[in-house]
């Protein structure tokens, strides 16, 4: 219920609060090698988010289909292995 309440809070925000256009102006080189979804395994926010996922690194088949589609030049297959080892699922 807390997750649902958090998601629905989006509709109570102002137009300015929902404006994420600043991301487009971020320096691309600042984002290279950085993945907000595969953050350091010890990060509390990443850990909390990970355990709420329906699918986790355990479900990855390491086929590599995602690699050319991933925009931040992160070794995603390596990070999936690390997440699987760290979280055990």
XYZ file of N, CA, C and O in Angstrom:
356
model
N 0.819 -1.187 0.000
C 0.000 0.000 0.000
C 0.870 1.261 0.000
O 0.537 2.240 -0.647
N 2.012 1.199 0.736
C 2.917 2.349 0.780
C 3.464 2.662 -0.612
O 3.580 3.822 -0.996
N 3.806 1.608 -1.358
C 4.314 1.814 -2.716
C 3.259 2.475 -3.594
O 3.554 3.401 -4.350
N 2.045 2.011 -3.503
C 0.958 2.571 -4.302
C 0.717 4.031 -3.936
O 0.567 4.887 -4.813
N 0.714 4.325 -2.650
C 0.531 5.703 -2.197
C 1.641 6.592 -2.735
O 1.389 7.712 -3.191
N 2.880 6.071 -2.722
C 4.011 6.836 -3.258
C 3.882 7.117 -4.736
O 4.149 8.217 -5.203
N 3.449 6.126 -5.486
C 3.268 6.291 -6.930
C 2.159 7.301 -7.218
O 2.300 8.180 -8.068
N 1.066 7.179 -6.510
C -0.058 8.078 -6.751
C 0.245 9.514 -6.327
O -0.388 10.447 -6.828
N 1.213 9.706 -5.457
C 1.595 11.061 -5.026
C 2.090 11.888 -6.213
O 2.011 13.114 -6.199
N 2.550 11.220 -7.242
C 2.993 11.896 -8.465
C 1.903 12.826 -8.992
O 2.178 13.926 -9.451
N 0.672 12.393 -8.925
C -0.436 13.174 -9.474
C -0.780 14.407 -8.643
O -1.545 15.248 -9.072
N -0.187 14.520 -7.467
C -0.404 15.690 -6.621
C 0.731 16.699 -6.740
O 0.692 17.744 -6.117
N 1.731 16.392 -7.554
C 2.875 17.292 -7.713
C 2.589 18.349 -8.770
O 1.728 18.173 -9.637
N 3.336 19.413 -8.689
C 3.175 20.488 -9.671
C 3.857 20.110 -10.988
O 4.680 19.196 -11.040
N 3.533 20.837 -12.020
C 4.149 20.612 -13.337
C 5.670 20.774 -13.234
O 6.434 20.032 -13.837
N 6.126 21.757 -12.457
C 7.560 22.003 -12.283
C 8.237 20.817 -11.600
O 9.358 20.450 -11.942
N 7.574 20.219 -10.630
C 8.151 19.066 -9.929
C 8.251 17.834 -10.826
O 9.083 16.959 -10.597
N 7.412 17.771 -11.849
C 7.438 16.637 -12.773
C 8.328 16.884 -13.981
O 8.425 16.036 -14.865
N 9.000 18.004 -14.019
C 9.845 18.358 -15.159
C 11.239 17.752 -14.990
O 12.020 18.193 -14.152
N 11.529 16.735 -15.771
C 12.833 16.074 -15.732
C 13.678 16.437 -16.957
O 14.619 15.734 -17.289
N 13.341 17.534 -17.603
C 14.059 17.916 -18.817
C 15.529 18.231 -18.551
O 16.343 18.163 -19.471
N 15.889 18.522 -17.304
C 17.283 18.821 -16.981
C 18.199 17.634 -17.294
O 19.388 17.810 -17.534
N 17.633 16.447 -17.333
C 18.443 15.265 -17.622
C 19.070 15.363 -19.003
O 20.210 14.972 -19.216
N 18.337 15.911 -19.948
C 18.849 16.052 -21.310
C 20.052 16.977 -21.368
O 20.899 16.852 -22.249
N 20.148 17.912 -20.419
C 21.275 18.846 -20.440
C 22.483 18.328 -19.666
O 23.538 18.954 -19.659
N 22.347 17.168 -19.014
C 23.471 16.595 -18.262
C 24.589 16.214 -19.229
O 24.326 15.814 -20.367
N 25.787 16.362 -18.796
C 26.932 15.999 -19.619
C 26.966 14.491 -19.816
O 26.994 13.744 -18.853
N 26.951 14.058 -21.056
C 26.918 12.631 -21.361
C 28.086 11.906 -20.706
O 27.940 10.810 -20.186
N 29.278 12.516 -20.721
C 30.439 11.856 -20.141
C 30.275 11.649 -18.638
O 30.862 10.741 -18.060
N 29.450 12.467 -17.978
C 29.212 12.298 -16.549
C 28.374 11.055 -16.263
O 28.363 10.559 -15.141
N 27.662 10.584 -17.271
C 26.797 9.423 -17.081
C 27.450 8.134 -17.556
O 26.960 7.051 -17.269
N 28.567 8.226 -18.291
C 29.238 7.028 -18.780
C 29.722 6.183 -17.618
O 30.345 6.685 -16.692
N 29.443 4.907 -17.676
C 29.874 3.979 -16.641
C 29.048 4.035 -15.375
O 29.368 3.393 -14.388
N 27.963 4.801 -15.380
C 27.120 4.941 -14.197
C 25.750 4.343 -14.490
O 25.170 4.610 -15.523
N 25.280 3.559 -13.577
C 23.957 2.966 -13.741
C 23.183 3.134 -12.447
O 23.560 2.599 -11.418
N 22.104 3.884 -12.503
C 21.331 4.107 -11.282
C 20.560 2.862 -10.866
O 20.227 2.699 -9.711
N 20.302 1.971 -11.804
C 19.555 0.772 -11.473
C 20.449 -0.342 -10.965
O 20.007 -1.234 -10.274
N 21.692 -0.313 -11.344
C 22.652 -1.299 -10.864
C 23.670 -0.596 -9.973
O 24.865 -0.701 -10.153
N 23.177 0.162 -9.029
C 24.026 0.914 -8.115
C 24.852 -0.040 -7.269
O 24.677 -1.246 -7.307
N 25.765 0.530 -6.501
C 26.584 -0.313 -5.638
C 25.674 -1.203 -4.792
O 24.700 -0.748 -4.214
N 26.026 -2.457 -4.723
C 25.185 -3.427 -4.029
C 24.945 -3.072 -2.570
O 23.931 -3.440 -2.001
N 25.851 -2.364 -1.938
C 25.694 -2.027 -0.541
C 24.824 -0.816 -0.301
O 24.462 -0.518 0.836
N 24.475 -0.086 -1.338
C 23.646 1.099 -1.209
C 22.265 0.704 -0.687
O 21.591 -0.139 -1.261
N 21.831 1.322 0.416
C 20.563 0.949 1.053
C 19.373 1.133 0.124
O 18.468 0.297 0.086
N 19.365 2.226 -0.641
C 18.255 2.469 -1.550
C 18.218 1.409 -2.648
O 17.160 0.881 -2.989
N 19.391 1.076 -3.190
C 19.467 0.054 -4.235
C 19.019 -1.295 -3.676
O 18.287 -2.037 -4.328
N 19.452 -1.600 -2.465
C 19.090 -2.865 -1.834
C 17.570 -2.960 -1.639
O 16.951 -3.970 -1.961
N 16.973 -1.902 -1.136
C 15.533 -1.874 -0.914
C 14.785 -2.048 -2.236
O 13.850 -2.835 -2.342
N 15.238 -1.316 -3.250
C 14.612 -1.397 -4.566
C 14.757 -2.810 -5.139
O 13.801 -3.378 -5.662
N 15.950 -3.375 -5.018
C 16.224 -4.693 -5.578
C 15.285 -5.755 -5.014
O 14.740 -6.567 -5.751
N 15.098 -5.742 -3.712
C 14.264 -6.771 -3.089
C 12.781 -6.594 -3.356
O 11.986 -7.482 -3.068
N 12.395 -5.475 -3.939
C 11.003 -5.267 -4.322
C 10.736 -5.660 -5.774
O 9.593 -5.693 -6.213
N 11.788 -5.948 -6.517
C 11.635 -6.309 -7.931
C 10.997 -7.682 -8.091
O 11.275 -8.607 -7.323
N 10.171 -7.794 -9.100
C 9.563 -9.090 -9.411
C 10.597 -10.020 -10.052
O 10.606 -11.216 -9.821
N 11.445 -9.457 -10.867
C 12.533 -10.195 -11.518
C 13.849 -9.628 -11.012
O 13.977 -8.425 -10.829
N 14.827 -10.498 -10.817
C 16.129 -10.054 -10.318
C 17.244 -10.623 -11.190
O 16.987 -11.307 -12.179
N 18.475 -10.379 -10.775
C 19.635 -10.856 -11.530
C 19.611 -12.369 -11.708
O 20.147 -12.892 -12.680
N 18.983 -13.049 -10.792
C 18.879 -14.515 -10.891
C 18.158 -14.927 -12.177
O 18.422 -15.983 -12.735
N 17.271 -14.067 -12.663
C 16.500 -14.384 -13.868
C 17.258 -14.106 -15.162
O 16.813 -14.505 -16.232
N 18.393 -13.431 -15.062
C 19.175 -13.090 -16.254
C 19.783 -14.343 -16.864
O 20.359 -15.177 -16.166
N 19.673 -14.473 -18.187
C 20.253 -15.621 -18.888
C 21.611 -15.273 -19.484
O 22.245 -16.120 -20.094
N 22.043 -14.013 -19.324
C 23.336 -13.536 -19.830
C 23.453 -13.730 -21.337
O 24.514 -14.026 -21.858
N 22.338 -13.542 -22.036
C 22.320 -13.697 -23.488
C 22.975 -12.510 -24.193
O 23.391 -12.607 -25.333
N 23.016 -11.351 -23.517
C 23.656 -10.178 -24.080
C 22.766 -9.287 -24.932
O 23.226 -8.281 -25.458
N 21.500 -9.620 -25.094
C 20.593 -8.825 -25.917
C 20.511 -7.387 -25.405
O 20.400 -6.444 -26.177
N 20.611 -7.195 -24.110
C 20.483 -5.857 -23.514
C 21.715 -4.981 -23.726
O 21.627 -3.757 -23.692
N 22.865 -5.578 -23.956
C 24.130 -4.827 -23.999
C 24.132 -3.682 -25.005
O 24.431 -2.544 -24.646
N 23.793 -3.905 -26.279
C 23.824 -2.782 -27.222
C 22.725 -1.741 -26.987
O 22.807 -0.627 -27.471
N 21.717 -2.099 -26.220
C 20.604 -1.178 -25.957
C 20.857 -0.316 -24.723
O 20.138 0.631 -24.468
N 21.842 -0.676 -23.929
C 22.089 0.021 -22.669
C 22.902 1.283 -22.931
O 24.010 1.206 -23.449
N 22.393 2.463 -22.583
C 22.997 3.724 -23.019
C 24.198 4.237 -22.225
O 24.829 5.185 -22.636
N 24.550 3.631 -21.096
C 25.561 4.251 -20.252
C 26.918 3.551 -20.240
O 27.730 3.781 -19.358
N 27.164 2.657 -21.172
C 28.454 1.987 -21.293
C 28.895 1.324 -19.989
O 30.024 1.456 -19.557
N 27.964 0.619 -19.372
C 28.236 -0.145 -18.160
C 28.333 -1.610 -18.581
O 27.574 -2.056 -19.429
N 29.277 -2.339 -17.988
C 29.352 -3.779 -18.256
C 28.191 -4.427 -17.519
O 28.317 -4.910 -16.393
N 27.033 -4.397 -18.161
C 25.799 -4.801 -17.509
C 25.786 -6.278 -17.121
O 25.268 -6.652 -16.070
N 26.374 -7.128 -17.937
C 26.393 -8.557 -17.601
C 27.252 -8.805 -16.360
O 26.889 -9.609 -15.491
N 28.350 -8.088 -16.255
C 29.196 -8.193 -15.061
C 28.430 -7.716 -13.830
O 28.459 -8.348 -12.774
N 27.717 -6.604 -13.975
C 26.954 -6.062 -12.843
C 25.822 -7.000 -12.438
O 25.501 -7.126 -11.258
N 25.208 -7.674 -13.402
C 24.156 -8.640 -13.075
C 24.744 -9.804 -12.275
O 24.157 -10.253 -11.296
N 25.939 -10.263 -12.672
C 26.592 -11.345 -11.919
C 26.899 -10.896 -10.493
O 26.696 -11.635 -9.533
N 27.411 -9.655 -10.366
C 27.735 -9.118 -9.045
C 26.483 -9.022 -8.172
O 26.520 -9.372 -6.988
N 25.388 -8.534 -8.745
C 24.137 -8.420 -7.988
C 23.642 -9.789 -7.572
O 23.216 -9.987 -6.433
N 23.735 -10.754 -8.474
C 23.295 -12.105 -8.165
C 24.124 -12.699 -7.035
O 23.596 -13.328 -6.117
N 25.439 -12.495 -7.082
C 26.320 -13.013 -6.029
C 26.057 -12.304 -4.698
O 25.979 -12.955 -3.646
N 25.906 -10.989 -4.738
C 25.739 -10.224 -3.513
C 24.390 -10.498 -2.845
O 24.310 -10.771 -1.651
N 23.328 -10.433 -3.634
C 21.991 -10.584 -3.074
C 21.544 -12.051 -2.990
O 20.606 -12.375 -2.276
N 22.194 -12.895 -3.763
C 21.835 -14.313 -3.734
C 20.506 -14.612 -4.393
O 19.891 -15.649 -4.159
N 20.049 -13.680 -5.208
C 18.808 -13.893 -5.969
C 18.656 -12.857 -7.034
O 19.321 -11.904 -7.123
